[in-house]
Structure formats: structure tokens, C-alpha cells
XYZ file of C-alpha atoms in Angstrom:
657
model
C 90.404 86.532 95.848
C 87.099 86.311 97.693
C 86.564 86.391 101.399
C 82.701 86.024 102.100
C 80.519 86.612 105.051
C 79.379 90.332 106.668
C 81.454 90.193 109.652
C 84.748 91.963 110.448
C 87.706 90.899 108.301
C 91.279 91.370 109.897
C 94.687 91.590 108.137
C 97.984 91.364 110.284
C 100.810 93.578 109.284
C 104.512 93.235 109.805
C 107.868 94.584 108.491
C 111.277 94.031 109.223
C 111.080 90.671 110.929
C 113.425 88.116 109.796
C 116.274 87.741 112.626
C 119.305 85.939 112.233
C 120.536 82.694 112.850
C 122.887 81.342 115.440
C 126.365 81.544 114.506
C 125.815 83.542 111.172
C 126.588 87.340 110.615
C 125.245 89.813 113.381
C 124.541 87.007 115.526
C 128.016 85.056 116.149
C 131.337 85.617 118.198
C 131.366 85.439 121.805
C 128.413 87.328 122.304
C 126.220 85.560 119.859
C 123.175 83.417 120.743
C 121.902 79.754 120.312
C 118.525 81.281 119.155
C 117.577 83.720 115.791
C 118.127 87.339 117.360
C 117.845 90.299 115.720
C 120.444 92.055 113.212
C 122.977 94.279 115.331
C 121.737 93.177 118.480
C 125.119 92.127 120.332
C 126.904 95.077 118.805
C 124.670 97.493 120.296
C 125.255 95.763 123.777
C 121.537 95.958 124.319
C 120.137 92.432 125.567
C 117.098 90.774 127.261
C 113.937 92.513 125.237
C 115.986 93.027 122.067
C 117.866 89.179 122.273
C 114.353 87.900 121.476
C 112.446 90.325 119.770
C 111.176 88.352 117.031
C 109.903 85.644 119.253
C 108.067 88.356 121.711
C 106.030 89.606 118.450
C 105.596 86.252 117.039
C 104.196 85.175 120.407
C 101.769 88.038 120.543
C 101.064 87.350 116.850
C 99.735 83.741 117.864
C 97.778 85.118 120.735
C 96.001 87.382 118.372
C 95.275 85.458 115.802
C 93.163 83.137 117.634
C 90.995 86.418 118.335
C 90.789 88.085 115.184
C 91.637 85.352 112.626
C 93.449 87.368 110.157
C 92.395 86.429 106.411
C 95.907 86.996 105.422
C 99.322 88.988 106.422
C 101.033 92.140 104.671
C 104.923 92.148 105.215
C 106.655 95.019 103.961
C 110.175 93.766 104.027
C 113.300 93.031 105.254
C 112.721 89.626 105.696
C 115.788 88.050 106.038
C 118.291 90.223 108.071
C 121.035 91.424 107.725
C 122.097 90.129 104.232
C 119.037 88.595 102.904
C 119.028 84.746 102.009
C 122.801 83.608 102.549
C 123.769 82.776 99.046
C 124.228 84.732 95.836
C 121.421 86.204 93.418
C 121.501 84.832 90.040
C 120.877 81.067 90.922
C 118.126 79.568 89.114
C 115.135 79.946 90.997
C 114.102 76.311 90.734
C 117.239 75.328 92.620
C 116.057 76.634 96.346
C 118.563 77.884 98.109
C 119.207 75.391 101.159
C 120.247 77.862 103.860
C 117.647 76.889 106.636
C 116.681 80.530 106.745
C 113.180 80.311 105.336
C 112.249 77.472 107.523
C 113.666 78.531 110.641
C 112.947 82.019 110.850
C 109.757 81.986 108.942
C 107.952 78.716 108.981
C 108.899 77.452 112.619
C 108.053 80.742 114.267
C 104.757 82.068 112.599
C 102.365 78.622 113.120
C 99.525 77.776 115.125
C 95.858 78.671 115.258
C 94.895 81.314 112.972
C 98.171 81.499 111.298
C 98.606 78.176 109.525
C 97.269 78.304 105.964
C 97.286 81.807 105.985
C 99.128 83.913 102.828
C 102.022 86.145 103.438
C 101.727 88.681 100.972
C 105.072 91.266 100.606
C 107.707 93.182 99.197
C 111.161 93.025 99.056
C 113.449 95.217 101.694
C 116.829 96.555 101.470
C 117.994 93.826 103.117
C 116.656 91.024 101.128
C 118.863 92.688 98.459
C 121.771 92.241 100.876
C 121.599 95.210 102.934
C 124.838 96.660 102.140
C 125.283 95.365 98.641
C 123.029 94.144 95.967
C 124.401 90.649 95.490
C 122.023 89.050 98.159
C 119.558 86.238 96.981
C 116.885 88.418 96.578
C 115.765 86.153 93.518
C 115.380 83.386 95.614
C 113.167 85.211 98.300
C 110.701 85.489 95.161
C 111.145 81.878 94.139
C 109.813 80.710 97.790
C 106.442 81.659 96.476
C 106.782 78.474 94.058
C 107.761 76.260 97.267
C 111.279 75.307 98.304
C 112.688 72.984 101.416
C 109.734 73.577 104.284
C 107.327 75.384 102.145
C 104.082 75.585 103.655
C 102.856 77.204 100.560
C 101.840 80.603 102.620
C 104.892 82.914 101.141
C 103.423 85.162 98.452
C 106.120 87.657 96.664
C 105.731 86.247 93.177
C 107.765 89.416 91.688
C 109.709 92.725 93.069
C 106.254 94.272 91.784
C 103.219 93.238 91.728
C 99.323 93.512 92.695
C 96.284 91.836 93.837
C 92.472 92.435 93.959
C 90.398 91.225 97.168
C 87.000 91.056 97.276
C 84.625 91.196 100.287
C 81.119 91.258 100.944
C 80.173 94.874 99.881
C 83.748 96.322 99.169
C 86.986 95.565 97.460
C 90.890 96.048 98.306
C 93.393 96.932 95.363
C 96.950 96.225 96.971
C 99.846 97.368 94.714
C 103.378 95.882 96.008
C 106.013 98.151 95.205
C 109.985 98.005 95.248
C 111.304 101.050 96.518
C 114.717 100.484 97.205
C 115.775 102.237 94.478
C 116.068 105.297 97.582
C 119.392 103.239 98.950
C 120.891 102.572 95.408
C 123.237 105.488 95.216
C 126.213 106.307 93.131
C 128.908 103.638 93.269
C 131.055 105.654 94.966
C 128.915 107.008 98.016
C 130.577 105.363 101.098
C 127.208 105.446 102.725
C 126.940 102.281 105.021
C 123.159 101.536 103.563
C 124.171 102.091 99.420
C 123.346 99.230 97.929
C 125.708 99.537 95.138
C 128.925 100.823 97.288
C 131.591 99.461 95.074
C 133.882 99.253 97.930
C 131.642 96.500 100.047
C 130.659 94.596 96.794
C 134.411 94.523 95.752
C 134.971 92.475 98.932
C 132.688 89.819 96.700
C 134.546 87.427 94.147
C 131.498 87.702 92.081
C 129.751 91.189 91.130
C 127.015 90.167 88.892
C 123.341 88.831 89.559
C 123.349 87.489 85.614
C 120.812 87.906 83.335
C 118.746 89.705 85.695
C 120.738 92.560 87.360
C 122.398 94.060 88.335
C 125.686 93.319 86.363
C 128.155 95.602 88.710
C 128.467 98.609 91.001
C 128.236 100.797 88.014
C 125.310 98.829 86.284
C 123.315 99.116 90.134
C 122.159 102.293 90.472
C 120.835 102.344 86.494
C 119.148 99.182 87.177
C 117.387 100.337 90.747
C 116.336 103.448 88.435
C 114.775 101.638 85.580
C 113.005 99.301 87.759
C 111.336 102.300 89.596
C 110.356 104.014 86.473
C 108.627 100.826 85.224
C 106.968 100.426 88.718
C 105.735 104.005 88.347
C 104.144 103.779 84.887
C 102.715 100.463 86.045
C 101.370 102.027 89.125
C 99.748 104.963 87.645
C 97.957 102.913 85.189
C 96.621 100.525 87.701
C 95.917 103.045 90.244
C 93.705 105.120 87.386
C 91.831 101.585 86.432
C 90.962 100.809 89.972
C 87.425 100.576 90.686
C 87.840 99.166 94.526
C 86.680 101.077 97.459
C 90.698 100.764 98.822
C 94.025 101.530 97.337
C 96.586 100.431 99.578
C 100.336 100.365 98.807
C 102.616 98.047 100.283
C 106.419 98.814 100.198
C 109.402 99.117 102.281
C 110.429 102.460 102.455
C 107.981 104.939 104.231
C 107.011 108.135 101.901
C 109.559 110.573 103.297
C 111.931 108.732 100.888
C 110.618 109.986 97.541
C 108.178 112.507 98.934
C 107.458 114.502 96.094
C 106.845 111.726 93.935
C 104.175 109.987 96.404
C 102.491 113.251 96.991
C 101.647 113.589 93.421
C 100.503 110.022 92.668
C 98.320 109.961 96.285
C 97.262 113.180 95.198
C 96.282 112.348 91.784
C 94.825 108.675 92.327
C 93.851 108.782 95.723
C 96.075 106.338 97.604
C 94.336 105.755 101.079
C 96.805 103.791 102.936
C 100.573 103.145 102.725
C 102.121 100.099 104.453
C 105.504 100.221 105.116
C 108.618 99.597 107.022
C 112.379 100.293 107.306
C 112.240 102.841 110.130
C 112.506 100.092 113.215
C 109.812 101.298 115.284
C 105.766 101.209 115.138
C 104.024 104.075 113.846
C 100.306 105.114 112.537
C 99.915 108.568 110.668
C 96.365 109.655 109.577
C 95.034 113.043 108.423
C 93.370 113.048 111.864
C 96.408 113.411 113.958
C 97.177 117.034 115.805
C 99.209 118.942 113.699
C 103.057 118.703 114.173
C 106.405 117.842 112.825
C 107.824 114.617 111.828
C 111.412 114.880 112.632
C 114.459 113.228 110.399
C 117.370 113.063 107.866
C 114.457 114.410 105.717
C 114.341 117.607 107.701
C 111.043 118.721 109.396
C 108.260 117.342 107.612
C 104.451 118.672 108.557
C 102.842 115.379 110.008
C 100.165 115.874 107.153
C 102.643 116.245 104.306
C 101.052 113.250 102.701
C 97.550 115.350 102.564
C 94.591 112.784 102.902
C 96.812 109.596 102.741
C 97.282 107.576 106.066
C 100.455 105.797 106.219
C 102.139 103.339 108.662
C 105.507 102.053 109.799
C 105.445 98.377 110.947
C 109.257 98.128 111.086
C 109.115 96.761 114.487
C 108.882 93.154 113.431
C 112.097 91.925 115.631
C 114.420 91.119 113.256
C 116.514 94.413 113.430
C 117.594 95.838 116.599
C 114.780 98.912 117.461
C 115.703 102.227 117.162
C 115.013 103.126 121.116
C 114.967 101.422 124.146
C 112.190 98.686 124.520
C 110.434 98.138 127.904
C 110.198 95.016 129.381
C 106.277 94.694 129.626
C 105.637 95.971 126.089
C 104.779 99.515 126.689
C 106.564 100.866 123.828
C 106.327 101.464 119.815
C 109.760 99.764 119.516
C 108.592 95.816 118.285
C 105.089 94.746 117.555
C 102.705 94.290 114.810
C 99.759 95.884 113.330
C 95.989 94.530 112.939
C 93.560 96.362 110.279
C 90.246 95.962 110.120
C 88.933 96.264 106.918
C 85.443 97.511 106.257
C 83.361 99.382 103.287
C 84.203 103.230 104.624
C 86.994 102.929 107.286
C 89.997 100.959 108.020
C 91.030 100.402 111.687
C 94.566 100.103 112.478
C 95.520 98.783 115.997
C 99.282 98.751 116.876
C 100.044 95.439 119.599
C 103.459 95.648 121.069
C 105.458 92.766 122.056
C 104.159 92.570 125.215
C 100.547 92.650 124.161
C 99.307 96.254 124.527
C 97.120 97.922 122.467
C 99.409 101.053 121.769
C 97.391 103.123 119.379
C 94.040 102.617 117.505
C 93.137 104.987 114.634
C 90.743 105.196 111.736
C 92.032 105.370 107.999
C 89.470 107.405 106.197
C 89.258 107.005 102.650
C 91.000 109.386 100.077
C 89.536 109.843 96.639
C 91.545 110.628 93.319
C 91.558 114.182 92.376
C 89.509 113.572 89.627
C 85.748 112.402 89.659
C 85.840 109.357 86.844
C 82.880 106.922 85.926
C 85.193 104.140 86.821
C 85.684 104.925 90.421
C 81.958 104.911 92.089
C 83.409 102.795 95.168
C 82.368 106.313 97.537
C 78.695 105.341 96.899
C 76.259 104.158 99.771
C 74.210 100.935 99.426
C 71.109 103.482 98.968
C 73.118 105.241 96.652
C 73.963 102.339 94.713
C 70.254 101.147 94.605
C 69.594 104.413 92.527
C 72.428 103.323 90.082
C 69.595 100.067 89.099
C 68.301 100.894 85.716
C 64.800 102.651 85.200
C 62.019 100.087 84.953
C 59.812 102.064 82.619
C 60.064 105.125 80.219
C 62.849 106.218 77.898
C 65.595 105.750 80.827
C 65.422 108.653 82.919
C 64.588 108.318 86.632
C 63.149 110.444 89.042
C 65.214 111.243 92.333
C 64.375 113.201 95.004
C 67.329 114.545 97.319
C 69.048 117.391 99.623
C 71.415 120.492 97.836
C 72.077 123.232 99.495
C 72.963 126.855 98.798
C 74.972 129.741 100.307
C 72.285 132.701 100.952
C 71.732 135.715 102.618
C 69.247 138.722 103.433
C 67.995 138.933 99.750
C 65.892 136.455 98.560
C 65.670 134.780 94.820
C 63.380 132.415 93.262
C 64.929 128.901 93.082
C 65.278 129.379 89.401
C 68.333 129.943 86.932
C 70.448 129.032 90.230
C 73.559 126.843 91.187
C 73.085 124.598 94.220
C 75.534 122.287 95.346
C 75.847 119.129 97.627
C 76.771 120.179 101.190
C 80.457 119.487 100.313
C 80.068 121.416 97.458
C 78.683 124.650 99.155
C 81.642 124.379 102.321
C 84.240 124.593 99.621
C 82.535 127.556 97.945
C 82.370 129.309 101.075
C 85.856 128.363 102.385
C 87.318 129.438 98.855
C 85.282 132.476 98.351
C 82.808 133.820 101.185
C 84.518 133.851 104.593
C 87.901 135.106 103.303
C 86.279 138.778 102.647
C 85.276 140.898 105.764
C 82.153 141.266 105.446
C 81.554 138.082 103.872
C 81.038 138.042 100.052
C 77.339 138.992 98.898
C 76.452 139.355 102.727
C 76.279 135.454 102.866
C 74.364 134.857 106.632
C 73.082 131.017 106.206
C 73.334 127.681 104.444
C 69.695 127.021 102.888
C 68.970 123.370 102.189
C 66.525 122.309 99.416
C 64.779 119.393 98.644
C 65.104 118.868 95.086
C 62.662 116.685 92.884
C 64.259 115.877 89.520
C 63.990 113.936 86.069
C 65.716 115.010 83.200
C 64.450 114.618 79.872
C 64.284 111.726 77.067
C 66.239 113.632 74.796
C 69.268 114.250 76.941
C 69.221 110.063 77.771
C 69.041 109.248 74.351
C 71.981 111.175 73.513
C 74.364 110.947 76.548
C 72.599 108.001 78.332
C 73.070 109.806 81.635
C 70.734 111.488 84.275
C 72.439 114.620 84.313
C 73.287 116.803 81.726
C 75.948 119.733 81.056
C 76.495 122.099 84.110
C 76.522 125.993 83.551
C 77.137 128.590 86.253
C 74.540 131.341 86.502
C 75.096 134.579 87.068
C 72.378 137.487 87.907
C 69.910 134.600 86.510
C 71.943 133.896 82.903
C 73.757 131.029 82.058
C 77.170 131.660 81.179
C 78.959 128.481 80.095
C 79.655 128.012 76.623
C 77.107 126.677 74.527
C 74.244 126.623 77.334
C 71.474 128.224 75.325
C 71.979 125.856 72.710
C 71.764 123.183 75.131
C 68.717 124.004 76.466
C 67.289 124.333 73.055
C 68.621 120.708 72.377
C 68.100 118.745 75.338
C 65.651 120.706 77.080
C 66.014 122.596 80.508
C 68.078 120.026 82.102
C 69.244 120.107 85.367
C 73.199 119.698 85.190
C 75.895 118.688 87.180
C 79.930 119.060 87.852
C 82.277 117.648 90.159
C 85.093 119.560 92.214
C 88.437 118.077 92.076
C 89.395 116.551 95.626
C 92.889 118.186 95.913
C 94.511 119.096 98.682
C 96.925 122.065 98.264
C 94.803 123.482 95.301
C 90.793 122.595 96.387
C 89.898 122.006 100.100
C 89.367 118.592 100.467
C 85.753 118.753 101.248
C 83.749 115.425 100.123
C 80.636 113.632 101.207
C 79.636 111.206 103.833
C 80.148 108.389 104.432
C 82.354 107.161 101.691
C 84.229 110.531 100.882
C 82.308 111.220 97.349
C 83.132 114.320 95.597
C 82.107 117.825 96.170
C 79.574 118.380 93.344
C 77.442 121.720 91.839
C 74.226 121.585 89.812
C 72.807 124.149 87.510
C 68.816 124.611 87.000
C 67.760 126.575 84.270
C 64.734 128.847 84.824
C 62.806 131.140 82.426
C 65.041 132.870 79.812
C 68.344 131.463 81.057
C 70.179 133.487 78.110
C 69.671 136.827 79.729
C 70.142 138.596 83.145
C 67.405 139.453 85.940
C 67.203 142.807 84.262
C 66.869 141.989 80.443
C 64.310 138.742 80.505
C 61.528 139.852 78.375
C 57.685 138.345 77.871
C 58.815 136.852 74.709
C 62.441 135.192 75.708
C 60.271 134.061 78.786
C 57.643 132.465 76.527
C 60.740 130.944 74.259
C 62.610 129.586 77.101
C 60.018 128.414 79.723
C 62.910 126.833 82.091
C 62.377 123.407 83.822
C 60.891 124.185 87.380
C 57.307 122.901 87.781
C 55.055 121.643 90.358
C 54.860 118.002 89.309
C 57.974 116.754 87.568
C 57.464 115.053 84.633
C 60.615 114.951 82.653
C 59.464 117.079 80.017
C 61.598 119.971 78.408
C 59.804 122.293 80.275
C 59.261 120.029 83.687
C 62.437 118.711 84.879
C 62.605 119.795 88.486
C 60.978 120.833 91.764
C 62.668 122.918 94.529
C 61.169 123.119 98.010
C 62.278 125.029 100.915
C 63.971 122.538 103.704
C 65.501 124.265 106.089
C 68.753 126.731 107.107
C 71.611 126.851 109.346
C 72.770 130.287 110.163
C 76.714 130.135 110.628
C 75.986 132.290 113.728
C 74.611 128.733 115.075
C 77.853 127.433 114.006
C 80.240 129.600 115.497
C 80.033 133.378 116.972
C 81.040 136.692 114.549
C 78.601 139.756 115.070
C 76.064 140.681 117.401
C 73.089 143.151 118.124
C 76.126 145.477 119.696
C 78.768 144.401 117.752
C 78.552 145.316 113.716
C 80.597 144.005 110.865
C 82.354 147.194 110.756
C 83.413 146.631 114.185
C 84.427 142.817 113.414
C 86.347 143.585 110.232
C 88.728 146.237 111.994
C 90.545 143.461 113.921
C 89.461 140.049 113.102
C 88.372 138.084 110.175
C 86.723 134.162 109.857
C 89.346 133.066 107.498
C 92.639 134.575 105.616
C 94.044 132.283 102.989
C 97.563 133.716 103.472
C 97.765 132.237 107.038
C 95.213 129.535 106.586
C 93.597 130.536 109.906
C 91.039 133.238 111.218
C 91.170 136.454 113.590
C 88.978 135.646 116.487
C 87.578 132.692 114.675
C 88.780 129.366 114.275
C 85.973 127.607 112.713
C 87.565 127.975 109.043
C 91.375 127.309 110.045
C 92.937 124.711 108.050
C 91.748 124.861 104.693
C 93.574 121.443 103.431
C 93.267 119.605 106.555
C 91.111 116.706 105.541
C 89.882 116.021 109.257
C 89.075 119.653 109.749
C 86.942 119.829 106.761
C 85.131 116.548 107.702
C 84.361 118.069 111.436
C 82.993 121.275 109.259
C 80.694 119.078 107.287
C 79.364 117.054 110.352
C 78.368 120.134 112.202
C 76.674 121.532 109.841
C 74.801 118.039 109.650
C 74.615 118.131 113.247
C 72.694 121.484 113.302
C 70.500 120.584 110.489
C 69.264 117.615 112.460
C 69.001 119.295 115.705
C 66.902 121.947 114.534
C 64.544 119.551 112.066
C 64.208 116.469 113.945
C 61.004 115.380 112.009
C 62.933 115.523 108.823
C 65.420 113.109 107.688
C 69.056 114.444 108.328
C 70.454 113.246 104.606
C 68.873 111.828 101.397
C 70.793 109.426 99.378
C 72.151 111.814 96.403
C 72.123 110.107 93.016
C 75.540 110.188 91.194
C 76.461 112.982 89.240
C 76.895 110.863 86.132
C 77.974 113.767 83.479
C 81.694 114.372 83.726
C 82.577 116.657 80.669
C 81.390 119.516 82.239
C 84.216 118.878 85.092
C 87.083 121.167 85.530
C 90.355 119.857 83.852
C 94.298 120.577 83.246
C 95.833 123.564 85.066
C 93.057 123.143 87.787
C 93.864 119.589 88.673
C 97.621 121.002 89.578
C 98.819 117.254 89.525
């Protein structure tokens, strides 16, 4: 699907929204209502706001739709409470079950300017399967995608799991709609009231089978859902690995506390940016920028950032089920409501709107890249970087590039040859992992140097690899240490190499390049006699292996780069450690900048929380701001060409997924 135009694009989000028809289970008896009401409402003894919850939320949807004109809706399940479409699973989808629910609960409530004609893309929730048994007409909820009595053609739930790609001007979104009801498909003998496979409840029905689609019995039920989950995971992993979209968004019914370890592993490996969920009947928005705390529940005490760099939403206050807490008459609560997502290339703004029309929270979701960089995923590139991707207009295919890199430096000075340098994310990653956790600092590091790099690699490299960068090698005391580095330079010339650092919270600190969270990257610059260290370089070796530094870069085998000084920022300009009257010996007796065992410093807090994406972004921005403050006449940033060489990247055990 394509949406044209450069203005703002909005998506409305709701879950657990379908109430109960008058006279039906949960809205019957002497306390029943003559209008649609939330499931379990009259059993709770709560009235007022609760009994009109779905209508109150729908009223606000209609109001805000006129202002924001959403492109489409997302719904995270439980559209038909409490027991799904009130007929039995297994009937041919073409029969269109005529229970009146789709018209009364969906078509007649969600309409009006800005709502009419907009697709509702969604998933099944546990109540769509039957709530407390699997034999509800979940297949009819899928079938309504192709029409039925009263259909306006807006309903979009074509399968238990499916995906959709949406293109906007300058960016794209991949949506993955996942069925997570396996987490309430327990053993048939488990008496849990939410168990979809509970044989005691299913046995109250005269027919236990959903036919060839399954499940066929309470005993088959857990296996059926596990098989469905296994198929989906394989499908999801493949699609995520192939995604080239700027955003990867998972829509599923259960929040990520259910299946926590599995979701953590998938998000870490493939960079899920946002999870849209329901089930819990409340409105919540969680991002890595939130203050660290505990998220309490049946799952125990989880840190609020347990999903690392992945944001997640709970939009279970649609009004179809009574809320978890008491609502306020004016809507000053998070019990009932919906969400507005405002999409752009490098951020998603989430507004939580209450049933009274109040904006209860407004947060930014930022991209989470996959752990390992791949040539398939370059959505993090800015428009200026994308222009650098255009083919060379002359010559053999190599391009002349000018960009900033950085080095951690101390009092000792070196020529900018036979060195490694990094983008800013890469140098902060290095300092956090290796420099500030020892006291005094490793190598006596005091500041960050900014380098202005001009580069053009050789035609021999491009003819062989069709890349602008060559293989990366680490330099130690002026000698290249990577396997085959000397032979590479003899074959390709003195090429500038690069590698990506995995973005993998829990192993690697989540530093990334603004604005699109590009990978931390390291570069190698071969100089004279890279086969030997500083103390053993000979005239013959220097003549035979001249390196690539030169004043006017041409791309010849001995003229691939020039490095110029472009400023420096001292760590003591960012935070204070020692002073003229307070030495490192004194500081180290009782303080340290960062302790990797406690994830915090003593006397210094600047490096605290190594795996918190928000804190890492704050450190990155602080360095950029200081350079801008000190050197106002220089550009604060320059578009960095993509490191298009991937074979030198860490692999295997270094990725830890």
C-alpha cells in the first residue's frame, strides 16, 4: 500500500474494543443493559463510565479522526467479547455467520468523517477464539475480511498471521501480524479460567472440534497452538531478516511479558522497533527513554526496559472488557482509550488518548536496528547519505568522499597513518567498553579527536568487490594485525577498510549514529610499512609498502586518503574528574568513572547504564553539542558514506543471539 504526500501520517490503534450485545453472555439478566456494554461489567458492580466504555472511546476516535484523518487503523485483538463471534468454529467461511455482532459492534459504532473507508488491520485475541474455550468462531472473524452481512469492506484480518508493507514518501513500514494465543493454550487438565484448552469448559459443548482446521479436541488444542506458534516464528524470523523497511512493527495480542525470552531474542537479532499489543485492559506506552523502574505482575518484577531498545504499547482499553482499574468520569485515567501513531522516517510519535479526550501521554519511538548490519538493511541512511549511494559518474566506480571520524586520544601524539578511527558511535562504544572502566584511564585517554577524512579507494578494490570500502584490520603499534592484511594491501592497494559493531544490548552497548540509528563503525588506514610495528619499520619496507596517506587523494594504490585535524573535546569538558589539585592517584582511591560490575560510576554518573539506548543517545548528543559549541564555524556533522564492506564484521559468538 502506498500513501503519497510529505505531510504527517497518522494511524489509530485500539485493542479489546468489542463489547457485548444486549441479552448476551455478560450483558444479560436483571442487571443487563439495552445497549452494548463491556464484558464482565455488571458482574463487577461498576456502572456509569464502564457501561458506556466502548461508546466513549468511539466518540473520541470520531472526534480525533476529523483532526488527524488516519490512514488506517490497527487493532490488537479481542474484537468480539467475551466469547468471540457467537457461533461455532469449523463452518465454511463463505457462510458468513449472521450473529449481528460485526454490524452492531463494529460497523455501526466506528464510522463518520475520517473513519469511513479506512481499513482495520488486526489479529485475533483470546476472546476471539472463545475466551475460555477454543471453539468460538474465530475463523468467521477471519472470513469477514471478504465480506458478510453489513460489511463496508474495511475489515482486514485475512489469516491468523500475516504481514503488510506500507510505503510513505521517504520511508516504509513492515507490519507483522502475529497470533500469540499459544500463551493461554494450556494443558487440558489445567483449570485456569483463561485456558483456551480447558477440557472442563470445552466439555460443556456438544461438539469439541473445529473440523479440519483444528483444534479437534481439548487434547489436540495445546499442540495445535504450539504448532501455529512454531510456524509463525519461522515465518517471522525470515521476513524480519529480509526486511529493508525503515520500521518493523509487530502487532500481536499478548504483551511481550508473555514469551519474554523469545521476544527478547527476536527483537535483539532483528531489531523490532515497536510492538503493538492489547490483552491487559489498560493503556500503556513503554519506550527505552522511560525512567528505569519495575513492571510488576504475575510475571514477577521486570525492569521496565526488559525489551531493551524495543518500544511496546498496550492498548487494551478499547472498552470491550471492563478496565483493570476504576475510570474517572472526565477521562483523567489510563483505563479506556485509544492511541494515535504519527509516523515519520526516524521517529514515531505515540499519543495515548483517554475516553474523555485527554492526551494522557506523548512519547517518541525511535528505531532499533538489527544486531548485525547487512547490505539488505540501509533504512537508517539519511537523505544526504542516500545521495552518496548514487553510482560514480566517472572513472572505474570509486567515489571521493569527505566525512568526519573520531579517535580517543591522550597526551601522546601519533601520525594519522597505520591507525584505526571510528564514527562517533564507534569511539564512544570503545571508550565505554575499554577505557573508562579502568582507573586511571586506559592509554591515558583524555579527549576525543575529530578527524576530517578525504578518501577514495582503488580501482583494484572496486573491480574485485564492487564496494567503496575494503576489509578492516586492527592496527597495534603501527602494525596491521588482521589475518591476510598485508597480502590484501599488496593485492588491492592501501585501501581504507571498515567494519560494523553489532548493536546488541546485553553484549554490546547500543550506540548508534544519528539520525536513523546507523551502526557503530570502525575504520582502518594503512600507512607506510603496515607489516611491522613502529620500532621495526625499515626504509626498504617503507619503500615497498608506502601506505595510502597523501595530500591530494587520487585513488591510486598509494594515495587513498588524507586525514586533517577537525577539533577535539576533552572528557573534562563533559564531566569533571581530576583537577590541578586533585590527581588521578587520589581520584582512583575512592572513585571510578564506570564499573562494569555495577553498571555505574562512583563520583561520576556520565557513563552509567551502558545498555540503556536513551542514555547512550544522550552521551552521543552531548559530544556533538560540545563540538558544535567549540567550533561554531565548522559543520557539526557531515554525511558519512555507508560502510559497504561486511565480511570483516564480528560473527558467531560475538553476536550472542
